[in-house]
Amino acid sequence: MDLIVHSLYSHKEVFLRELVSNASDALDKLRFLSVTDPSVLADGGDMEIRIKPDPDAGTITITDSGIGMTKDELKDCLGTIAQSGTSKFLKALKENKELGADNGLIGQFGVGFYSAFLVAEKVVVSTKSPKTDKQYIWEAEANSSSYVIREETDPEKMLTRGTQITLFLREDDKYEFADPTRIQGLVKNYSQFVSFPIFTWQEKSRTVEVEEEESKETEETAEGEKEKKKKTITEKYWDWELANETKPIWMRNPKEVEETEYNEFYKKAFNEFLDPLAHAHFTTEGEVEFRSVLYIPGMAPLSNEEIMNPKTKNIRLYVKRVFISDDFDGELFPRYLSFVKGVVDSNDLPLNVSREILQESRIVRIMRKRLVRKTFDMIQDIADKDEKEDYKKFWESFGKFMKLGCIEDSGNQKRLAPLLRFYSSKNETDLISLDQYVENMPETQKAIYYIATDSLQSAKTAPFLEKLLQKDIEVLYLIEPIDEVAIQNLQTYKEKKFVDISKEDLELGDEDEDKEESKQEYTLLCDWIKQQLGDKVAKVQISKRLSSSPCVLVSGKFGWSANMERLMKAQTLGDTSSLEFMRGRRIFEINPEHPIVKDLSAACKNEPESTEAKRAVELLYETALISSGYTPESPAELGGKIYEMMTIALGGRWGRSGTEEAETNVNDSSEAVVTEVVEPSEVRTENENDPWRD
């Protein structure tokens, strides 16, 4: 007994689940026996369970109109720990083939009754079996090693049939478990889907009309003249309330259940206010048999803590319609499917004695595999609908979950990849699937091209796109932080590799002799620029991806992209020591057709030591940093260089000179304030070279 009370159960509240399950078994046994012997139902009333907490007395009384027990059965079942009356009953049923065998009974280990001592210091059981005319009382205390059985002689306490269990609660548990609201909540949580009605004793209120008390002035008035005034008051009273009105919808044939019934069950069971986007109702047979109803919620969780939390209590496990657990820590569903809500019910799961933990991990793995497969089928059905608005809603709410799945679940990537949606260079307003992308690819295209940035606008204006847009090649825009990692984990789709257009060695299949000659012609320029930039870049080369921009900075094949580098720098717990290692090398690509590059090529050949040319290279590199998605090491220094170039470019452009400015200040100075005239650092005449003039 000490072992059961202190070691077997994790939570005290399960005592009510165990006792209600015993009452349900007693009613089931009566129902089975009544098939061959209808007399057992005589004068017993409805088959039901009633629970009456008494806060004043500190007791809970649980009454059922089931089969009851004889004196011998009391000794055998309650007087002996781990002796299951239900197991014996099932064994007898199997031996008697006429009655048939049924596995819907809940009892299994013969210890559930003793969970009452988790909260009770004394338990009194009064029971009446149809097999005998006598009613017996079994009584025991938690700290005693003995029990008492006596015959009930008080006529007022006589039962027609069934069992009444009275728990005298401990001082510590009296205030919690004698509370009617708490009992109602426990019944709804653990025993909501028990086959028989469960009534709890609840305080209710109603409005009634009463006559107002008459004042002395009213009494003095004549009887014929006075009228009785009435007022409405709220009156409290106690009555029985049905606690398990929601029926187990998963026990019915899916063909017989209407869509509205599924939605209603979802809202009641999970306290939701929106209809689900989809549901799946199925039965699995084989090594593990279970029934399940799964739902895709109508919206994502409002709380950030619930997003992608493996410990969400969205999947409720029942065994024979009795709630067992909803705390699986990712065992039944992977983290990226933690938003799925549903019920799983089985008759033969291998539970431990406290019925709180699944014992065989192999069984859990089989269940997980089947539940995940059904979930993917359900999501795919939404995607295949003609009404695309439903999948749009799903993607807005749970798209990040699908991308997380590509990272965490390599075994299901083939199921996840068709569900992904992205914007692209040809679909900037509507999301497209990878299937649509592949269908639109020309036959000569061998890869799926993408670019990862922080927004749709920066993706559309990125210099990496220029040549691909000219060639009418579609590029996927990865604009969410998780996108790039998800695509890198997929690697291929339908035998097409994913290629990041912001990395080196971009192959567009357009190599020709002219470009080879161009490379040779600009080899000297590339070497000169590399000499100026030093270790800032790994190398300088002619670009295949530029058409209008002068240059771009691309990442090495095996390093982080600019987008990934930005994300890793933003990590709160990021390791700064790994940034340099993972940053990878940077390649500076130039566009030989651009005027700036042509001017630099001339400077390289004619005046390689020119200070202005070297400053132009520095500014070109730092501008390429920004346009390529990198962060400049010193934004203020870059700003200073831009201001300096603007000063050179704008000086004297509109004919304003230092003398004119001084004269204007003198003429306008009616006050005794002397205005300081600042001379421009350099004034160019119209005949001199102006970098801003065409």
XYZ file of C-alpha atoms in Angstrom:
694
model
C 0.000 0.000 0.000
C 2.839 2.371 0.851
C 4.390 1.620 -2.546
C 1.154 2.493 -4.376
C 0.563 5.700 -2.459
C 4.102 7.096 -2.684
C 5.749 5.539 -5.742
C 3.283 4.352 -8.370
C 1.483 7.521 -9.469
C 2.995 10.848 -10.528
C -0.085 13.004 -9.849
C -2.648 12.735 -7.066
C -5.490 13.775 -9.330
C -5.467 10.439 -11.207
C -7.385 8.828 -8.325
C -10.628 10.099 -9.840
C -9.733 8.698 -13.264
C -9.107 5.259 -11.715
C -12.290 5.198 -9.633
C -14.472 6.417 -12.515
C -12.864 3.774 -14.753
C -13.762 1.105 -12.152
C -17.353 2.386 -12.069
C -17.485 2.273 -15.872
C -16.240 -1.343 -15.809
C -18.929 -2.251 -13.263
C -21.601 -0.832 -15.579
C -20.078 -2.630 -18.588
C -20.096 -5.957 -16.706
C -23.754 -5.454 -15.844
C -24.549 -4.716 -19.479
C -22.772 -7.883 -20.640
C -24.570 -10.088 -18.100
C -27.944 -8.531 -18.916
C -27.736 -9.952 -22.444
C -28.367 -13.473 -21.108
C -29.982 -12.553 -17.785
C -32.187 -9.429 -18.045
C -33.231 -9.836 -14.392
C -29.936 -8.270 -13.211
C -31.238 -4.891 -14.429
C -34.448 -5.097 -12.375
C -35.212 -2.080 -10.162
C -31.720 -0.652 -10.540
C -32.476 2.599 -12.325
C -30.405 4.108 -15.143
C -26.856 2.981 -15.809
C -24.884 6.025 -14.677
C -22.154 7.399 -12.421
C -22.680 10.179 -9.877
C -19.937 12.111 -8.045
C -20.799 14.286 -5.050
C -18.072 16.320 -3.330
C -18.850 17.784 0.096
C -16.532 20.709 0.965
C -17.919 21.009 4.520
C -17.424 17.358 5.445
C -14.264 16.959 3.321
C -15.573 13.910 1.449
C -16.155 12.708 -2.096
C -18.845 10.126 -2.840
C -18.777 8.185 -6.120
C -21.863 6.099 -6.872
C -22.507 3.763 -9.808
C -25.484 1.557 -10.659
C -23.269 -1.243 -11.932
C -22.834 -4.901 -11.066
C -21.839 -4.386 -7.427
C -19.952 -6.991 -5.367
C -20.770 -9.865 -3.027
C -18.942 -10.401 0.271
C -16.543 -12.892 -1.331
C -15.830 -10.515 -4.205
C -15.067 -7.742 -1.713
C -12.479 -9.963 -0.026
C -11.063 -11.098 -3.343
C -10.942 -7.762 -5.212
C -10.566 -5.037 -2.555
C -8.938 -7.126 0.148
C -6.144 -8.256 -2.156
C -3.854 -5.757 -3.879
C -3.164 -6.354 -7.609
C -6.148 -8.671 -7.978
C -8.103 -7.406 -10.985
C -11.777 -8.263 -10.999
C -12.026 -7.015 -14.579
C -9.269 -9.378 -15.731
C -11.112 -12.327 -14.127
C -14.361 -11.232 -15.745
C -12.745 -11.047 -19.200
C -11.208 -14.462 -18.704
C -14.645 -15.888 -17.864
C -16.130 -14.212 -20.931
C -13.495 -15.762 -23.190
C -14.134 -19.197 -21.723
C -17.867 -18.845 -22.326
C -18.033 -18.535 -26.105
C -21.772 -17.846 -26.046
C -21.197 -14.494 -24.346
C -18.175 -13.678 -26.488
C -15.098 -11.693 -25.497
C -14.864 -7.929 -25.341
C -11.804 -5.810 -24.693
C -13.632 -2.556 -24.025
C -13.248 -2.931 -20.263
C -10.644 -0.645 -18.746
C -9.307 -2.442 -15.660
C -6.094 -4.392 -16.063
C -3.715 -4.381 -13.093
C -5.945 -4.485 -10.011
C -4.361 -1.459 -8.296
C -6.550 1.394 -9.556
C -8.886 1.293 -6.553
C -6.029 1.872 -4.122
C -5.168 5.185 -5.814
C -7.999 6.513 -3.616
C -5.502 6.498 -0.733
C -3.443 9.136 -2.591
C -5.894 11.719 -1.236
C -8.005 9.832 1.353
C -7.166 8.849 4.904
C -10.158 6.505 5.019
C -12.231 4.792 2.307
C -15.687 3.287 2.815
C -17.213 1.098 0.085
C -20.890 0.167 0.198
C -21.974 -2.333 -2.455
C -25.014 -4.380 -3.495
C -24.861 -7.173 -6.071
C -27.913 -8.553 -7.940
C -26.633 -12.000 -6.952
C -27.504 -11.444 -3.262
C -30.115 -9.656 -1.170
C -27.547 -8.340 1.298
C -25.563 -5.114 1.082
C -22.019 -5.054 2.446
C -19.613 -2.349 3.607
C -15.842 -2.535 3.136
C -13.846 -0.057 5.206
C -10.092 0.619 5.482
C -7.707 3.347 6.579
C -4.555 4.418 4.754
C -2.211 3.743 7.687
C -3.738 0.396 8.592
C -2.799 -3.027 7.275
C -6.301 -4.440 7.837
C -9.834 -3.840 6.605
C -13.354 -4.456 7.887
C -16.319 -5.996 6.038
C -19.763 -5.747 7.595
C -23.377 -5.968 6.515
C -25.314 -2.752 5.966
C -28.330 -2.549 8.314
C -29.386 1.111 7.989
C -32.500 1.195 5.712
C -31.751 4.782 4.642
C -28.367 3.784 3.205
C -29.602 0.840 1.174
C -28.693 0.713 -2.534
C -30.898 -0.846 -5.189
C -27.828 -2.054 -7.061
C -24.226 -0.958 -7.570
C -21.408 0.514 -5.501
C -20.917 3.680 -3.485
C -17.371 4.758 -2.552
C -16.884 7.492 0.044
C -13.446 9.071 0.388
C -12.616 10.893 3.625
C -9.970 13.309 2.344
C -6.697 14.138 4.064
C -6.338 17.594 5.583
C -3.863 18.672 2.872
C -6.120 17.554 0.020
C -9.492 18.523 1.450
C -9.602 22.047 0.025
C -8.518 21.038 -3.468
C -10.415 17.837 -4.171
C -13.610 18.589 -2.248
C -14.165 21.569 -4.538
C -17.019 20.785 -6.987
C -15.436 22.885 -9.764
C -12.149 20.975 -9.449
C -13.959 17.632 -9.604
C -15.903 18.763 -12.669
C -12.622 19.745 -14.366
C -10.969 16.391 -13.594
C -13.926 14.459 -14.997
C -13.883 16.531 -18.185
C -10.140 16.010 -18.547
C -9.787 12.306 -17.810
C -13.207 10.699 -18.234
C -14.999 12.915 -20.747
C -15.485 10.065 -23.220
C -16.494 7.235 -20.854
C -19.470 5.363 -22.341
C -21.850 6.056 -19.440
C -23.199 9.423 -18.245
C -21.267 10.994 -15.355
C -23.115 13.501 -13.174
C -21.414 15.821 -10.696
C -23.010 17.785 -7.849
C -22.673 21.461 -8.785
C -23.792 24.808 -7.448
C -26.003 26.607 -9.960
C -27.906 29.870 -10.109
C -31.289 30.921 -11.452
C -33.351 34.081 -11.542
C -36.635 34.096 -9.647
C -39.289 36.747 -9.004
C -40.128 37.563 -5.368
C -42.420 40.082 -3.737
C -40.766 43.175 -2.334
C -41.070 43.743 1.412
C -43.814 46.254 2.193
C -42.871 49.469 3.972
C -44.905 50.987 6.836
C -46.332 53.679 4.532
C -47.582 51.002 2.159
C -49.194 49.087 5.015
C -51.159 52.181 5.977
C -52.642 52.490 2.501
C -55.955 50.896 1.796
C -55.868 47.315 0.618
C -57.756 48.133 -2.531
C -55.326 50.826 -3.581
C -52.015 49.015 -2.999
C -50.373 46.746 -5.583
C -47.839 44.047 -4.808
C -44.482 44.870 -6.408
C -42.146 42.103 -7.553
C -38.386 42.072 -8.134
C -35.989 39.647 -9.795
C -33.197 38.086 -7.724
C -30.504 35.485 -8.408
C -30.968 32.345 -6.347
C -28.271 29.731 -5.828
C -29.074 26.035 -5.592
C -27.392 22.615 -5.939
C -28.207 20.079 -8.628
C -26.705 17.305 -10.752
C -24.907 18.334 -13.952
C -23.820 16.084 -16.823
C -20.034 16.318 -17.117
C -19.356 14.193 -20.204
C -21.827 15.364 -22.812
C -19.226 15.345 -25.625
C -19.286 11.965 -27.367
C -16.150 10.180 -28.670
C -16.538 10.972 -32.348
C -13.589 8.763 -33.320
C -15.525 5.633 -32.288
C -18.053 6.192 -35.087
C -17.839 5.283 -38.758
C -16.336 8.268 -40.659
C -19.018 7.910 -43.350
C -21.722 8.598 -40.769
C -20.150 11.773 -39.321
C -21.062 15.157 -40.793
C -18.545 17.960 -41.354
C -20.320 20.129 -38.781
C -19.968 17.371 -36.166
C -16.198 17.201 -36.694
C -15.943 20.982 -36.347
C -18.107 21.026 -33.227
C -16.059 18.274 -31.592
C -12.834 20.137 -32.409
C -14.061 23.362 -30.830
C -15.286 21.653 -27.651
C -12.349 19.300 -27.171
C -9.625 21.896 -27.775
C -11.386 25.114 -26.711
C -11.075 26.663 -30.187
C -13.337 29.249 -31.786
C -12.366 28.825 -35.472
C -13.225 25.844 -37.652
C -10.237 23.650 -38.519
C -8.734 23.857 -42.011
C -8.889 20.069 -42.413
C -9.417 16.851 -40.485
C -8.508 13.177 -40.850
C -10.529 10.365 -39.246
C -8.997 6.914 -39.589
C -8.500 3.508 -38.004
C -5.155 1.713 -38.094
C -4.899 -2.057 -37.811
C -1.984 -4.457 -37.686
C 0.782 -4.543 -35.111
C -0.788 -1.576 -33.322
C -4.506 -0.904 -33.525
C -5.831 2.556 -32.790
C -8.442 5.084 -33.887
C -7.647 8.726 -34.388
C -9.057 12.079 -35.407
C -6.485 14.715 -36.394
C -7.058 18.403 -37.146
C -5.173 21.236 -38.833
C -6.050 24.367 -36.784
C -7.609 27.372 -38.457
C -4.802 29.661 -37.310
C -1.316 29.551 -35.797
C -0.829 29.816 -32.003
C -1.016 33.377 -30.723
C 1.711 32.813 -28.143
C 5.306 32.630 -29.354
C 6.020 30.026 -26.668
C 3.643 27.555 -28.329
C 5.262 27.844 -31.752
C 7.350 24.777 -32.556
C 7.190 23.643 -28.938
C 7.510 19.831 -28.728
C 5.735 19.853 -25.352
C 2.460 21.284 -26.604
C -0.509 19.316 -25.290
C -2.196 19.097 -28.683
C -2.296 15.293 -29.012
C -4.410 13.529 -26.386
C -3.839 9.794 -25.877
C -6.759 7.697 -24.679
C -6.883 4.010 -23.823
C -10.427 2.647 -24.049
C -11.767 6.212 -24.062
C -10.007 7.097 -20.777
C -7.494 9.928 -20.977
C -3.920 8.782 -20.316
C -1.575 11.606 -21.280
C -0.953 14.619 -23.494
C 2.687 15.109 -22.493
C 4.847 13.282 -25.043
C 7.757 15.689 -25.612
C 7.812 15.018 -29.353
C 7.364 11.222 -29.101
C 4.138 10.924 -31.121
C 4.696 13.929 -33.385
C 7.914 15.652 -34.477
C 8.479 19.245 -33.375
C 7.608 20.752 -36.747
C 4.141 19.122 -36.635
C 3.452 20.202 -33.059
C 0.615 22.437 -34.321
C -1.513 19.393 -35.275
C -4.289 18.688 -32.773
C -6.091 15.424 -32.293
C -7.102 12.360 -30.351
C -5.509 8.903 -30.428
C -7.421 6.014 -28.805
C -6.304 2.395 -28.527
C -7.496 -0.663 -26.649
C -4.195 -2.487 -26.285
C -1.341 -0.063 -25.709
C 1.453 -1.336 -23.428
C 1.120 1.009 -20.436
C 2.965 0.883 -17.140
C 0.963 0.014 -14.007
C 0.067 3.641 -13.280
C -1.299 3.907 -16.840
C 0.705 7.096 -17.392
C 3.606 6.009 -19.605
C 3.854 3.983 -22.813
C 6.377 1.241 -22.123
C 7.474 0.002 -25.543
C 9.294 2.607 -27.615
C 8.887 0.423 -30.733
C 5.102 0.753 -30.486
C 5.457 4.517 -30.137
C 7.650 4.647 -33.250
C 5.056 2.730 -35.277
C 2.257 5.023 -34.086
C 4.358 8.113 -34.824
C 5.109 6.938 -38.355
C 1.436 6.351 -39.155
C 0.234 9.574 -37.564
C 2.832 11.627 -39.453
C 1.918 9.946 -42.740
C -1.781 10.722 -42.237
C -0.922 14.322 -41.385
C 1.029 14.752 -44.635
C -1.900 13.275 -46.576
C -4.206 15.769 -44.891
C -1.944 18.743 -45.751
C -1.502 17.513 -49.329
C -5.297 17.334 -49.707
C -5.501 21.026 -48.767
C -2.785 21.849 -51.328
C -4.567 19.881 -54.080
C -7.907 21.638 -53.585
C -9.222 23.829 -56.376
C -9.871 26.481 -53.740
C -6.311 27.799 -53.287
C -7.319 30.194 -50.528
C -7.315 27.346 -47.965
C -3.703 26.432 -48.633
C -2.762 30.101 -48.629
C -4.184 30.339 -45.092
C -2.342 27.181 -44.104
C 0.958 28.475 -45.504
C 0.652 31.851 -43.797
C 0.101 30.109 -40.457
C 2.309 27.024 -40.702
C 4.717 27.546 -43.622
C 7.673 27.977 -41.238
C 6.835 24.605 -39.678
C 7.134 22.886 -43.070
C 10.514 24.505 -43.694
C 11.688 23.408 -40.254
C 10.680 19.867 -41.208
C 13.057 19.974 -44.192
C 15.874 20.655 -41.719
C 14.930 18.238 -38.934
C 13.308 15.304 -40.738
C 15.420 14.059 -43.640
C 13.291 10.913 -43.890
C 10.203 12.892 -44.934
C 11.825 15.476 -47.219
C 10.148 13.949 -50.287
C 6.764 14.597 -48.674
C 7.689 18.060 -47.425
C 9.315 19.500 -50.577
C 6.104 19.588 -52.717
C 4.384 21.517 -49.906
C 6.892 24.402 -49.940
C 5.955 27.765 -51.455
C 8.156 30.723 -52.500
C 8.037 33.997 -54.382
C 10.078 34.154 -57.582
C 11.331 36.581 -60.226
C 8.304 35.683 -62.405
C 5.807 35.527 -59.510
C 6.457 38.449 -57.196
C 2.915 38.609 -55.833
C 1.843 34.939 -55.749
C 3.653 32.056 -54.091
C 4.626 29.118 -56.306
C 5.507 25.511 -55.561
C 8.694 23.735 -56.603
C 6.585 21.642 -59.000
C 5.424 24.805 -60.759
C 9.017 26.049 -60.975
C 10.233 22.788 -62.538
C 7.330 22.750 -65.016
C 8.222 26.283 -66.186
C 11.931 25.507 -66.633
C 13.285 25.434 -70.213
C 14.802 22.126 -71.279
C 18.315 23.576 -71.291
C 18.108 24.661 -67.623
C 19.804 22.115 -65.391
C 19.358 23.652 -61.932
C 16.889 25.464 -59.665
C 18.253 28.964 -58.992
C 17.575 30.913 -55.802
C 18.734 33.979 -53.921
C 18.411 34.497 -50.146
C 17.876 38.023 -48.822
C 16.088 39.811 -46.001
C 13.136 41.130 -48.007
C 11.286 40.794 -51.283
C 12.379 44.274 -52.386
C 16.086 43.584 -51.840
C 15.738 40.275 -53.695
C 14.140 41.962 -56.725
C 16.892 44.594 -56.957
C 19.898 42.364 -56.228
C 22.673 42.685 -58.876
C 23.076 38.866 -58.982
C 19.806 38.627 -60.946
C 20.739 40.791 -63.916
C 22.004 38.209 -66.393
C 19.432 35.568 -65.347
C 16.571 37.993 -65.940
C 18.015 38.796 -69.380
C 17.984 35.096 -70.187
C 14.410 34.700 -68.832
C 15.554 32.268 -66.121
C 13.273 32.144 -63.083
C 14.890 32.664 -59.665
C 13.314 31.753 -56.319
C 13.310 34.464 -53.656
C 14.116 33.135 -50.164
C 13.133 36.018 -47.915
C 12.590 34.339 -44.527
C 15.501 33.506 -42.206
C 14.764 29.765 -42.257
C 14.473 29.486 -46.056
C 18.134 29.198 -46.964
C 18.875 26.466 -44.405
C 15.798 24.508 -45.517
C 16.803 24.608 -49.198
C 20.392 23.662 -48.399
C 19.118 20.595 -46.549
C 16.960 19.565 -49.519
C 19.931 19.874 -51.940
C 17.910 18.572 -54.935
C 14.325 18.361 -56.154
C 13.314 16.028 -58.957
C 17.003 15.515 -59.800
C 17.545 19.283 -60.147
C 20.179 20.811 -57.878
C 19.515 23.987 -55.956
C 22.039 26.681 -56.913
C 22.641 29.906 -54.971
C 23.209 32.658 -57.555
C 25.165 34.713 -55.005
C 27.978 32.157 -54.860
C 30.964 31.578 -57.126
C 31.100 29.254 -60.162
C 27.614 30.111 -61.413
C 27.102 28.167 -64.643
C 24.488 29.529 -67.049
C 25.594 27.471 -70.063
C 26.605 30.471 -72.194
C 30.390 30.177 -72.381
C 31.756 31.421 -75.720
C 35.060 32.529 -77.297
C 34.325 36.276 -76.969
C 34.066 36.006 -73.204
C 37.277 34.038 -73.038
C 39.025 36.839 -74.946
C 37.444 39.376 -72.591
C 38.823 37.471 -69.607
C 42.325 37.558 -71.060
C 42.026 41.252 -71.850
C 41.034 42.115 -68.281
C 43.457 39.781 -66.507
C 45.810 42.699 -65.818
C 42.932 44.759 -64.335
C 41.832 41.856 -62.107
C 45.361 41.437 -60.782
C 45.699 45.186 -60.178
C 42.377 45.403 -58.286
C 43.339 42.350 -56.204
C 46.611 44.074 -55.350
C 44.730 47.171 -54.159
C 42.170 45.230 -52.072
C 44.658 42.762 -50.617
C 43.169 40.195 -48.195
C 39.695 41.709 -48.354
C 38.925 39.422 -51.309
C 40.172 35.976 -52.291
C 40.320 36.855 -55.969
C 38.997 39.211 -58.659
C 37.405 37.847 -61.817
C 35.155 38.680 -64.769
C 31.470 38.182 -63.909
C 28.971 35.986 -65.749
C 25.981 37.331 -63.859
C 26.184 41.135 -64.362
C 24.768 43.252 -67.176
C 24.181 46.757 -65.745
C 26.053 46.877 -62.427
C 29.817 47.506 -62.449
C 30.666 44.860 -59.858
C 29.382 42.430 -57.261
C 30.805 40.534 -54.311
C 30.029 36.804 -54.320
C 30.586 34.161 -51.650
C 32.846 31.163 -51.906
C 31.229 27.863 -52.822
C 31.606 26.400 -49.324
C 31.268 29.479 -47.123
C 28.279 31.337 -45.768
C 26.340 33.531 -48.140
C 25.897 37.220 -47.305
C 22.400 36.458 -46.004
C 23.599 33.622 -43.767
C 26.459 35.740 -42.446
C 23.982 38.470 -41.510
C 21.759 35.952 -39.688
C 24.613 34.358 -37.781
C 25.906 37.729 -36.606
C 22.441 38.493 -35.232
C 22.318 35.334 -33.069
C 22.115 36.169 -29.379
C 24.256 33.221 -28.362
C 26.331 33.119 -31.534
C 29.976 32.108 -31.373
C 31.981 35.050 -32.712
C 35.092 32.892 -33.051
C 33.378 30.766 -35.696
C 32.296 33.757 -37.785
C 35.693 34.229 -39.398
C 36.070 30.522 -40.015
C 32.622 30.012 -41.571
C 32.471 33.337 -43.401
C 34.263 31.824 -46.330
C 36.126 33.692 -48.997
C 34.772 36.606 -51.001
C 35.215 36.925 -54.745
C 35.067 40.356 -56.375
C 33.448 40.088 -59.824
C 33.581 42.955 -62.335
C 31.494 43.735 -65.395
C 33.879 44.524 -68.323
C 31.081 46.274 -70.237
C 30.524 48.935 -67.584
C 32.081 52.438 -68.103
C 33.571 52.541 -64.580
C 35.383 49.250 -65.164
C 36.619 50.448 -68.561
C 37.959 53.647 -66.946
C 39.713 51.619 -64.262
C 41.165 49.363 -66.939
C 42.625 52.441 -68.646
C 43.970 53.702 -65.304
C 45.563 50.324 -64.641
C 47.405 50.419 -67.961
C 48.294 54.126 -68.100
C 48.598 55.280 -64.472
C 48.540 52.290 -62.049
C 49.861 54.394 -59.136
C 47.099 57.028 -59.398
C 45.714 57.897 -55.961
C 42.293 58.707 -57.396
C 42.113 55.336 -59.175
C 43.010 53.518 -55.963
C 40.359 55.472 -54.040
C 37.839 54.589 -56.744
C 38.648 50.864 -56.332
C 38.180 51.130 -52.546
C 34.844 52.893 -52.967
C 33.757 50.394 -55.623
C 34.502 47.487 -53.265
C 32.643 48.993 -50.319
C 29.655 49.859 -52.504
C 29.636 46.259 -53.758
C 29.574 45.113 -50.114
C 26.272 46.888 -49.569
C 24.638 45.983 -52.898
C 25.629 42.315 -52.402
C 24.023 42.109 -48.959
C 27.107 42.407 -46.740
C 27.614 44.881 -43.921
C 30.520 47.336 -44.297
C 33.102 47.081 -41.543
C 33.041 50.867 -41.063
C 29.833 52.524 -42.331
C 31.033 55.956 -41.166
C 34.242 55.649 -43.168
C 32.275 54.624 -46.236
C 29.988 57.622 -45.726
C 32.998 59.915 -45.594
C 34.289 58.582 -48.921
C 30.893 59.090 -50.554
C 30.679 62.657 -49.248
C 34.145 63.338 -50.579
C 33.221 62.039 -54.027
C 30.036 64.128 -53.962
C 32.038 67.228 -53.081
C 34.324 66.632 -56.034
C 31.397 65.909 -58.349
C 29.131 68.776 -57.251
C 31.679 71.560 -56.796
C 30.787 74.466 -59.159
C 28.247 72.391 -61.124
C 25.566 75.100 -60.897
C 27.890 78.093 -61.142
C 27.959 78.970 -57.447
C 31.345 80.372 -56.392
C 32.850 81.372 -53.081
C 32.869 85.126 -54.028
C 29.166 85.120 -54.913
C 28.326 83.392 -51.664
C 30.292 85.973 -49.659
C 28.590 88.891 -51.444
C 25.170 87.424 -50.800
C 25.931 87.071 -47.118
C 27.149 90.736 -46.881
C 24.069 92.135 -48.678
C 21.649 90.162 -46.545
C 23.388 91.042 -43.305
C 21.217 93.852 -41.891
C 22.134 92.691 -38.402
C 25.497 93.051 -36.673
C 26.187 89.350 -37.081
C 29.154 88.389 -39.212
C 28.622 85.227 -41.219
C 31.637 83.027 -41.751
C 32.207 82.051 -45.363
C 33.502 78.527 -45.880
C 35.515 78.047 -49.043
C 34.853 74.822 -50.968
C 37.753 72.387 -50.875
C 37.964 72.199 -54.640
C 36.151 73.933 -57.478
C 36.154 72.386 -60.905
C 35.514 74.400 -64.043
C 33.281 73.131 -66.771
C 36.296 72.314 -68.918
C 37.721 69.877 -66.382
C 36.734 66.211 -66.253
C 33.444 65.849 -64.412
C 32.608 62.257 -63.367
C 28.886 63.097 -63.208
C 28.732 64.626 -66.694
C 27.880 62.310 -69.567
